[in-house]
CSV table of C-alpha atoms in Angstrom, one decimal:
chain,number,residue,atom,x,y,z
A,1,UNK,CA,25.3,-35.9,-157.1
A,2,UNK,CA,29.4,-36.4,-157.5
A,3,UNK,CA,30.2,-38.8,-160.0
A,4,UNK,CA,31.7,-41.8,-158.1
A,5,UNK,CA,27.7,-42.1,-156.7
A,6,UNK,CA,26.4,-41.4,-160.0
A,7,UNK,CA,28.1,-44.5,-161.5
A,8,UNK,CA,27.6,-46.5,-158.6
A,9,UNK,CA,23.8,-45.9,-159.0
A,10,UNK,CA,24.1,-46.7,-162.5
A,11,UNK,CA,25.8,-50.0,-162.0
A,12,UNK,CA,23.5,-50.9,-158.9
A,13,UNK,CA,20.3,-50.5,-161.4
A,14,UNK,CA,21.6,-53.4,-163.4
A,15,UNK,CA,21.1,-55.8,-160.8
A,16,UNK,CA,18.3,-57.4,-159.0
A,17,UNK,CA,17.1,-54.6,-156.9
A,18,UNK,CA,16.9,-56.4,-153.4
A,19,UNK,CA,20.9,-57.3,-153.8
A,20,UNK,CA,21.4,-53.9,-155.1
A,21,UNK,CA,19.9,-52.6,-151.7
A,22,UNK,CA,22.5,-55.0,-150.0
A,23,UNK,CA,25.6,-53.8,-151.9
A,24,UNK,CA,24.6,-50.5,-151.3
A,25,UNK,CA,24.2,-50.9,-147.3
A,26,UNK,CA,27.4,-52.9,-147.6
A,27,UNK,CA,29.6,-49.9,-149.6
A,28,UNK,CA,27.9,-47.3,-146.8
A,29,UNK,CA,29.6,-49.7,-143.8
A,30,UNK,CA,32.7,-49.9,-145.7
A,31,UNK,CA,32.9,-46.3,-145.9
A,32,UNK,CA,32.6,-46.4,-150.0
A,33,UNK,CA,30.0,-43.8,-150.1
A,34,UNK,CA,30.4,-40.2,-149.9
A,35,UNK,CA,28.6,-38.5,-146.9
A,36,UNK,CA,27.5,-34.9,-146.7
A,37,UNK,CA,27.9,-34.5,-142.8
A,38,UNK,CA,25.6,-32.0,-141.0
A,39,UNK,CA,23.2,-29.8,-143.2
A,40,UNK,CA,21.8,-27.2,-141.2
A,41,UNK,CA,21.0,-23.6,-140.6
A,42,UNK,CA,19.1,-21.4,-138.2
A,43,UNK,CA,15.9,-21.9,-141.0
A,44,UNK,CA,16.2,-25.6,-140.7
A,45,UNK,CA,16.8,-26.5,-137.2
A,46,UNK,CA,13.6,-27.8,-135.5
A,47,UNK,CA,12.1,-29.2,-133.0
A,48,UNK,CA,9.7,-32.2,-133.3
A,49,UNK,CA,8.1,-33.9,-130.2
A,50,UNK,CA,10.9,-32.7,-128.3
A,51,UNK,CA,13.8,-34.0,-130.5
A,52,UNK,CA,16.3,-31.1,-131.7
A,53,UNK,CA,17.4,-31.7,-135.1
A,54,UNK,CA,19.5,-30.2,-137.4
A,55,UNK,CA,16.9,-30.3,-140.1
A,56,UNK,CA,13.9,-31.9,-140.9
A,57,UNK,CA,14.8,-34.2,-143.3
A,58,UNK,CA,15.0,-37.9,-142.5
A,59,UNK,CA,15.2,-41.4,-143.4
A,60,UNK,CA,12.3,-44.0,-143.4
A,61,UNK,CA,12.3,-47.2,-141.9
A,62,UNK,CA,13.1,-50.0,-144.3
A,63,UNK,CA,16.2,-48.8,-145.7
A,64,UNK,CA,18.7,-50.3,-142.9
A,65,UNK,CA,16.0,-52.3,-141.4
A,66,UNK,CA,18.5,-54.4,-138.9
A,67,UNK,CA,20.5,-51.0,-137.8
A,68,UNK,CA,23.6,-52.0,-139.7
A,69,UNK,CA,24.8,-48.9,-140.6
A,70,UNK,CA,23.8,-46.4,-138.0
A,71,UNK,CA,27.7,-44.0,-137.9
A,72,UNK,CA,27.4,-43.9,-141.8
A,73,UNK,CA,23.9,-43.2,-141.9
A,74,UNK,CA,24.1,-40.3,-139.2
A,75,UNK,CA,26.8,-38.4,-141.0
A,76,UNK,CA,24.7,-38.4,-144.6
A,77,UNK,CA,23.1,-35.0,-144.2
A,78,UNK,CA,19.7,-36.4,-142.3
A,79,UNK,CA,18.3,-34.7,-139.5
A,80,UNK,CA,17.3,-38.1,-138.1
A,81,UNK,CA,16.8,-42.1,-139.0
A,82,UNK,CA,14.5,-44.2,-138.6
A,83,UNK,CA,15.7,-47.9,-138.7
A,84,UNK,CA,13.7,-51.2,-138.7
A,85,UNK,CA,11.0,-52.6,-138.6
A,86,UNK,CA,12.4,-54.8,-136.0
A,87,UNK,CA,9.9,-57.6,-134.6
A,88,UNK,CA,10.3,-59.8,-131.5
A,89,UNK,CA,11.8,-62.9,-133.3
A,90,UNK,CA,13.9,-63.0,-136.2
A,91,UNK,CA,12.1,-63.6,-139.7
A,92,UNK,CA,12.8,-63.9,-143.3
A,93,UNK,CA,9.9,-62.4,-145.0
A,94,UNK,CA,7.9,-63.2,-147.9
A,95,UNK,CA,9.6,-65.2,-150.6
A,96,UNK,CA,11.5,-63.7,-153.6
A,97,UNK,CA,11.4,-61.7,-155.3
A,98,UNK,CA,10.2,-59.4,-153.1
A,99,UNK,CA,11.3,-55.9,-154.7
A,100,UNK,CA,10.5,-54.4,-158.1
A,101,UNK,CA,11.9,-51.2,-159.5
A,102,UNK,CA,9.0,-49.1,-161.9
A,103,UNK,CA,11.7,-47.1,-163.2
A,104,UNK,CA,9.5,-44.9,-165.8
A,105,UNK,CA,7.0,-43.9,-162.7
A,106,UNK,CA,10.3,-43.5,-160.3
A,107,UNK,CA,8.5,-46.0,-158.0
A,108,UNK,CA,9.1,-49.0,-155.9
A,109,UNK,CA,6.7,-52.0,-155.2
A,110,UNK,CA,7.9,-54.2,-152.3
A,111,UNK,CA,6.3,-57.1,-150.3
A,112,UNK,CA,9.4,-57.9,-147.9
A,113,UNK,CA,7.1,-58.7,-144.7
A,114,UNK,CA,8.9,-57.5,-142.0
A,115,UNK,CA,12.4,-59.7,-142.5
A,116,UNK,CA,14.4,-58.6,-139.9
A,117,UNK,CA,17.2,-60.2,-137.4
A,118,UNK,CA,14.8,-59.7,-134.9
A,119,UNK,CA,14.8,-57.5,-131.5
A,120,UNK,CA,18.0,-59.3,-129.6
A,121,UNK,CA,20.5,-58.8,-132.2
A,122,UNK,CA,19.1,-55.3,-133.4
A,123,UNK,CA,19.0,-53.7,-129.5
A,124,UNK,CA,22.8,-54.8,-129.1
A,125,UNK,CA,23.7,-52.8,-132.4
A,126,UNK,CA,21.6,-49.7,-131.1
A,127,UNK,CA,23.6,-50.1,-127.7
A,128,UNK,CA,26.6,-49.7,-129.7
A,129,UNK,CA,25.0,-46.4,-131.4
A,130,UNK,CA,27.5,-43.8,-132.5
A,131,UNK,CA,27.4,-40.4,-130.6
A,132,UNK,CA,25.0,-37.7,-132.0
A,133,UNK,CA,22.5,-38.0,-134.5
A,134,UNK,CA,18.6,-38.7,-133.7
A,135,UNK,CA,17.7,-42.7,-134.1
A,136,UNK,CA,14.6,-44.3,-134.0
A,137,UNK,CA,13.4,-47.9,-134.4
A,138,UNK,CA,10.1,-48.9,-136.4
A,139,UNK,CA,8.3,-51.5,-134.5
A,140,UNK,CA,6.7,-54.2,-135.7
A,141,UNK,CA,5.0,-57.4,-135.2
A,142,UNK,CA,5.8,-61.5,-136.3
A,143,UNK,CA,3.8,-62.7,-139.0
A,144,UNK,CA,3.1,-65.9,-137.1
A,145,UNK,CA,2.4,-64.5,-133.7
A,146,UNK,CA,-0.6,-65.2,-131.4
A,147,UNK,CA,-0.5,-61.6,-130.2
A,148,UNK,CA,0.6,-59.1,-132.2
A,149,UNK,CA,-0.5,-56.0,-130.4
A,150,UNK,CA,1.9,-57.3,-127.8
A,151,UNK,CA,4.6,-57.4,-130.0
A,152,UNK,CA,4.8,-53.8,-130.3
A,153,UNK,CA,5.4,-53.1,-126.5
A,154,UNK,CA,8.1,-56.3,-126.3
A,155,UNK,CA,10.2,-54.9,-129.2
A,156,UNK,CA,9.9,-51.3,-127.3
A,157,UNK,CA,10.7,-52.5,-123.7
A,158,UNK,CA,13.9,-54.3,-125.3
A,159,UNK,CA,15.1,-51.9,-127.4
A,160,UNK,CA,13.8,-48.3,-126.3
A,161,UNK,CA,16.9,-47.7,-123.7
A,162,UNK,CA,19.2,-47.2,-127.0
A,163,UNK,CA,16.1,-45.0,-129.2
A,164,UNK,CA,15.5,-41.5,-129.4
A,165,UNK,CA,11.7,-42.5,-130.6
A,166,UNK,CA,10.2,-45.6,-131.4
A,167,UNK,CA,7.4,-46.0,-134.4
A,168,UNK,CA,4.2,-48.3,-134.2
A,169,UNK,CA,4.1,-49.9,-137.9
A,170,UNK,CA,0.4,-50.8,-138.5
A,171,UNK,CA,0.0,-49.7,-141.8
A,172,UNK,CA,2.3,-52.2,-143.5
A,173,UNK,CA,0.4,-54.0,-146.5
A,174,UNK,CA,2.7,-57.0,-146.5
A,175,UNK,CA,1.8,-58.6,-143.2
A,176,UNK,CA,-1.7,-60.2,-143.6
A,177,UNK,CA,-4.3,-58.3,-141.5
A,178,UNK,CA,-2.1,-55.7,-139.9
A,179,UNK,CA,-3.7,-53.0,-141.0
A,180,UNK,CA,-6.9,-54.1,-138.9
A,181,UNK,CA,-5.1,-52.7,-136.1
A,182,UNK,CA,-5.6,-49.5,-137.2
A,183,UNK,CA,-9.4,-49.5,-136.2
A,184,UNK,CA,-10.2,-47.5,-133.3
A,185,UNK,CA,-10.8,-50.0,-130.8
A,186,UNK,CA,-7.6,-52.3,-131.9
A,187,UNK,CA,-5.6,-49.4,-132.3
A,188,UNK,CA,-6.2,-48.1,-128.9
A,189,UNK,CA,-5.7,-51.3,-127.0
A,190,UNK,CA,-2.2,-51.6,-128.8
A,191,UNK,CA,-1.4,-47.8,-127.7
A,192,UNK,CA,-2.1,-48.8,-124.4
A,193,UNK,CA,0.4,-51.9,-124.0
A,194,UNK,CA,2.8,-49.6,-125.7
A,195,UNK,CA,2.7,-46.7,-123.5
A,196,UNK,CA,2.7,-49.1,-120.6
A,197,UNK,CA,6.2,-50.2,-121.8
A,198,UNK,CA,7.6,-46.8,-122.2
A,199,UNK,CA,6.7,-46.0,-118.4
A,200,UNK,CA,9.2,-48.4,-118.0
A,201,UNK,CA,12.2,-47.1,-119.9
A,202,UNK,CA,15.2,-45.4,-118.8
A,203,UNK,CA,13.8,-42.1,-120.5
A,204,UNK,CA,10.3,-41.4,-121.9
A,205,UNK,CA,10.8,-41.3,-125.5
A,206,UNK,CA,8.3,-40.0,-128.5
A,207,UNK,CA,6.2,-42.9,-129.8
A,208,UNK,CA,4.6,-42.2,-133.2
A,209,UNK,CA,2.1,-43.9,-135.4
A,210,UNK,CA,2.7,-44.8,-138.9
A,211,UNK,CA,-0.6,-44.6,-140.8
A,212,UNK,CA,-1.9,-46.2,-144.7
A,213,UNK,CA,-2.7,-43.8,-147.4
A,214,UNK,CA,-5.8,-45.8,-148.3
A,215,UNK,CA,-7.8,-44.7,-145.3
A,216,UNK,CA,-11.0,-42.8,-145.9
A,217,UNK,CA,-12.0,-39.6,-144.0
A,218,UNK,CA,-13.8,-41.7,-141.1
A,219,UNK,CA,-11.2,-43.6,-140.7
A,220,UNK,CA,-8.5,-41.0,-140.4
A,221,UNK,CA,-10.9,-39.1,-138.0
A,222,UNK,CA,-10.9,-42.2,-135.9
A,223,UNK,CA,-7.1,-42.1,-136.0
A,224,UNK,CA,-7.0,-38.8,-135.3
A,225,UNK,CA,-9.2,-39.0,-132.3
A,226,UNK,CA,-6.8,-42.1,-130.6
A,227,UNK,CA,-3.9,-40.1,-131.2
A,228,UNK,CA,-5.0,-37.1,-129.5
A,229,UNK,CA,-6.4,-39.6,-126.3
A,230,UNK,CA,-3.4,-41.8,-126.3
A,231,UNK,CA,-0.7,-40.0,-125.1
A,232,UNK,CA,1.1,-40.4,-128.8
A,233,UNK,CA,3.6,-38.1,-129.8
A,234,UNK,CA,2.6,-37.6,-133.6
A,235,UNK,CA,1.7,-39.3,-136.8
A,236,UNK,CA,3.7,-40.5,-140.0
A,237,UNK,CA,2.2,-40.1,-143.0
A,238,UNK,CA,2.2,-42.6,-144.7
A,239,UNK,CA,3.2,-45.8,-145.3
A,240,UNK,CA,3.0,-47.6,-149.1
A,241,UNK,CA,0.0,-47.8,-150.9
A,242,UNK,CA,-2.0,-51.0,-152.4
A,243,UNK,CA,-3.5,-48.7,-155.4
A,244,UNK,CA,-1.8,-48.9,-158.7
A,245,UNK,CA,-3.8,-46.0,-160.1
A,246,UNK,CA,-2.1,-44.3,-163.4
A,247,UNK,CA,0.6,-46.9,-163.5
A,248,UNK,CA,1.9,-48.6,-166.9
A,249,UNK,CA,5.0,-50.5,-165.5
A,250,UNK,CA,5.3,-54.3,-166.4
A,251,UNK,CA,5.7,-54.7,-162.6
A,252,UNK,CA,2.2,-53.1,-161.7
A,253,UNK,CA,0.8,-56.0,-161.1
A,254,UNK,CA,2.8,-57.2,-158.3
A,255,UNK,CA,1.6,-57.6,-154.9
A,256,UNK,CA,2.8,-55.6,-152.3
A,257,UNK,CA,3.0,-51.6,-151.2
A,258,UNK,CA,3.6,-48.8,-153.7
A,259,UNK,CA,6.0,-46.4,-153.0
A,260,UNK,CA,7.7,-43.3,-154.9
A,261,UNK,CA,6.9,-40.7,-157.1
A,262,UNK,CA,3.3,-42.3,-157.6
A,263,UNK,CA,2.4,-41.8,-154.0
A,264,UNK,CA,3.1,-38.0,-153.4
A,265,UNK,CA,-0.2,-36.3,-153.9
A,266,UNK,CA,-2.5,-39.5,-152.0
A,267,UNK,CA,0.0,-39.1,-149.0
A,268,UNK,CA,0.2,-35.5,-149.5
A,269,UNK,CA,-3.6,-35.2,-149.2
A,270,UNK,CA,-3.4,-37.8,-146.4
A,271,UNK,CA,-1.2,-35.4,-144.6
A,272,UNK,CA,-3.3,-32.3,-144.5
A,273,UNK,CA,-6.5,-34.0,-143.6
A,274,UNK,CA,-5.0,-35.2,-140.8
A,275,UNK,CA,-3.5,-31.6,-139.8
A,276,UNK,CA,-6.8,-29.9,-140.2
A,277,UNK,CA,-8.4,-32.9,-138.0
A,278,UNK,CA,-5.4,-32.6,-135.2
A,279,UNK,CA,-5.4,-29.0,-135.3
A,280,UNK,CA,-1.7,-28.6,-135.0
A,281,UNK,CA,-1.9,-30.2,-131.6
A,282,UNK,CA,0.4,-32.9,-132.6
A,283,UNK,CA,3.6,-33.3,-135.0
A,284,UNK,CA,3.2,-35.1,-138.2
A,285,UNK,CA,5.7,-36.3,-140.3
A,286,UNK,CA,5.3,-36.3,-144.0
A,287,UNK,CA,6.2,-39.3,-145.7
A,288,UNK,CA,5.6,-40.6,-149.9
A,289,UNK,CA,7.0,-39.4,-153.0
A,290,UNK,CA,9.4,-37.0,-151.9
A,291,UNK,CA,12.1,-36.8,-154.7
A,292,UNK,CA,13.1,-32.6,-154.6
A,293,UNK,CA,13.0,-29.6,-152.2
A,294,UNK,CA,9.7,-28.6,-153.4
A,295,UNK,CA,8.3,-31.9,-152.7
A,296,UNK,CA,9.5,-31.8,-149.2
A,297,UNK,CA,8.3,-28.0,-148.8
A,298,UNK,CA,4.9,-28.9,-150.1
A,299,UNK,CA,4.6,-31.8,-147.1
A,300,UNK,CA,5.7,-28.9,-144.4
A,301,UNK,CA,3.2,-26.6,-145.8
A,302,UNK,CA,0.9,-29.3,-146.1
A,303,UNK,CA,1.1,-29.6,-141.9
A,304,UNK,CA,4.5,-31.7,-141.6
A,305,UNK,CA,6.8,-30.5,-138.9
A,306,UNK,CA,9.3,-32.8,-140.5
A,307,UNK,CA,9.8,-35.3,-143.6
A,308,UNK,CA,11.0,-38.6,-144.6
A,309,UNK,CA,12.9,-40.2,-147.7
A,310,UNK,CA,13.4,-43.6,-148.6
A,311,UNK,CA,12.6,-44.4,-152.2
A,312,UNK,CA,13.9,-41.5,-154.0
A,313,UNK,CA,17.2,-42.6,-152.8
A,314,UNK,CA,17.0,-45.6,-154.9
A,315,UNK,CA,17.0,-43.0,-158.0
A,316,UNK,CA,18.9,-39.8,-156.6
A,317,UNK,CA,21.5,-41.5,-154.6
A,318,UNK,CA,22.2,-40.8,-150.6
A,319,UNK,CA,23.3,-37.6,-151.3
A,320,UNK,CA,19.8,-36.7,-152.0
A,321,UNK,CA,19.1,-36.1,-148.6
A,322,UNK,CA,21.4,-33.2,-148.6
A,323,UNK,CA,20.5,-32.1,-151.6
A,324,UNK,CA,16.5,-31.7,-150.2
A,325,UNK,CA,17.9,-30.4,-147.0
A,326,UNK,CA,20.0,-27.3,-148.9
A,327,UNK,CA,17.2,-26.6,-151.0
A,328,UNK,CA,14.5,-26.5,-148.4
A,329,UNK,CA,16.5,-24.0,-146.8
A,330,UNK,CA,16.5,-21.8,-149.6
A,331,UNK,CA,12.8,-22.0,-150.1
A,332,UNK,CA,12.3,-21.1,-146.6
A,333,UNK,CA,14.4,-17.9,-147.0
A,334,UNK,CA,12.7,-17.0,-150.3
A,335,UNK,CA,9.1,-17.0,-148.7
A,336,UNK,CA,10.2,-14.9,-145.7
A,337,UNK,CA,10.2,-17.8,-143.1
A,338,UNK,CA,12.5,-17.7,-140.3
A,339,UNK,CA,12.1,-21.3,-139.6
A,340,UNK,CA,10.5,-24.7,-140.4
A,341,UNK,CA,8.0,-24.3,-138.0
A,342,UNK,CA,6.7,-20.9,-139.3
A,343,UNK,CA,5.9,-22.6,-142.5
A,344,UNK,CA,4.2,-26.0,-141.1
A,345,UNK,CA,0.6,-26.2,-142.3
A,346,UNK,CA,0.5,-22.6,-144.4
A,347,UNK,CA,-0.7,-24.3,-147.8
A,348,UNK,CA,-2.4,-26.7,-146.3
A,349,UNK,CA,-6.2,-26.0,-147.8
A,350,UNK,CA,-4.6,-26.7,-151.2
A,351,UNK,CA,-4.6,-30.0,-150.5
A,352,UNK,CA,-8.5,-30.8,-149.0
């Protein structure tokens, strides 16, 4: 981390978290943040669901909800970025305050509630996206929608022509009853609508499903079964958790989803279970608690073909993406792997 980034992070830590997030995005758009550029090597290059990535380290949804900083983010060392979540209509989300830092645990609790500018505005920004880079969109549903399942298909229909991939997000804990859509019957019906919308896009794009870490074994088996038969391109594991186990922060009682370091073990166990259930037939993307190369590598060895970061950037800065990618390259070399794909799932049994 460069000194200017360290000083910027220190200053942002002194102000309200949501305001700090907005200032960080503004600095990024203004060219004030140091950008690593492409980070790659023969070992790091990988193919995930047909997408050729410079490296397997991605940016998770939520950092750039409204696709406002696409250019800088594609030059920040990530192998792919995911923006959103986007809903059909703009919505303000839940009342503030709704974002809390748990500094001692290097964690975050949020209850944003899909606050975003809506699919029309986001689609126009995606249409003007820069050349190069892999950009995906997290699809969401409006809180007051009469048909939430249809909302996902509507957003894909409007934005899909400007995307490299899309993610169906039925796992946010901050929209009431949204997680009910993870049940097998409801999920199958929802995905049928999304896949129908995909057929009408100018080009077919991968569609992923993002799941919660709070599912039991039977629920995971159901989701794996739906994923294998619905035409999904892969699963992102996992979103934030409702658990507060082991926390001591004064904010531990705040409602919302917990992300960051405390989520690492729980999300990695879910990832390993899914890897076993799907038998490597569809790619998995590992998310949850990654803050260094060793943790990214552990996700890959547990079954992930790629990984995503977000909360760790609050504490480690944007340069963390490039640091993790370079460190991952060294770990692959040390263990004699010539590619990311060779390492996928080689340590899965340790998490089962």
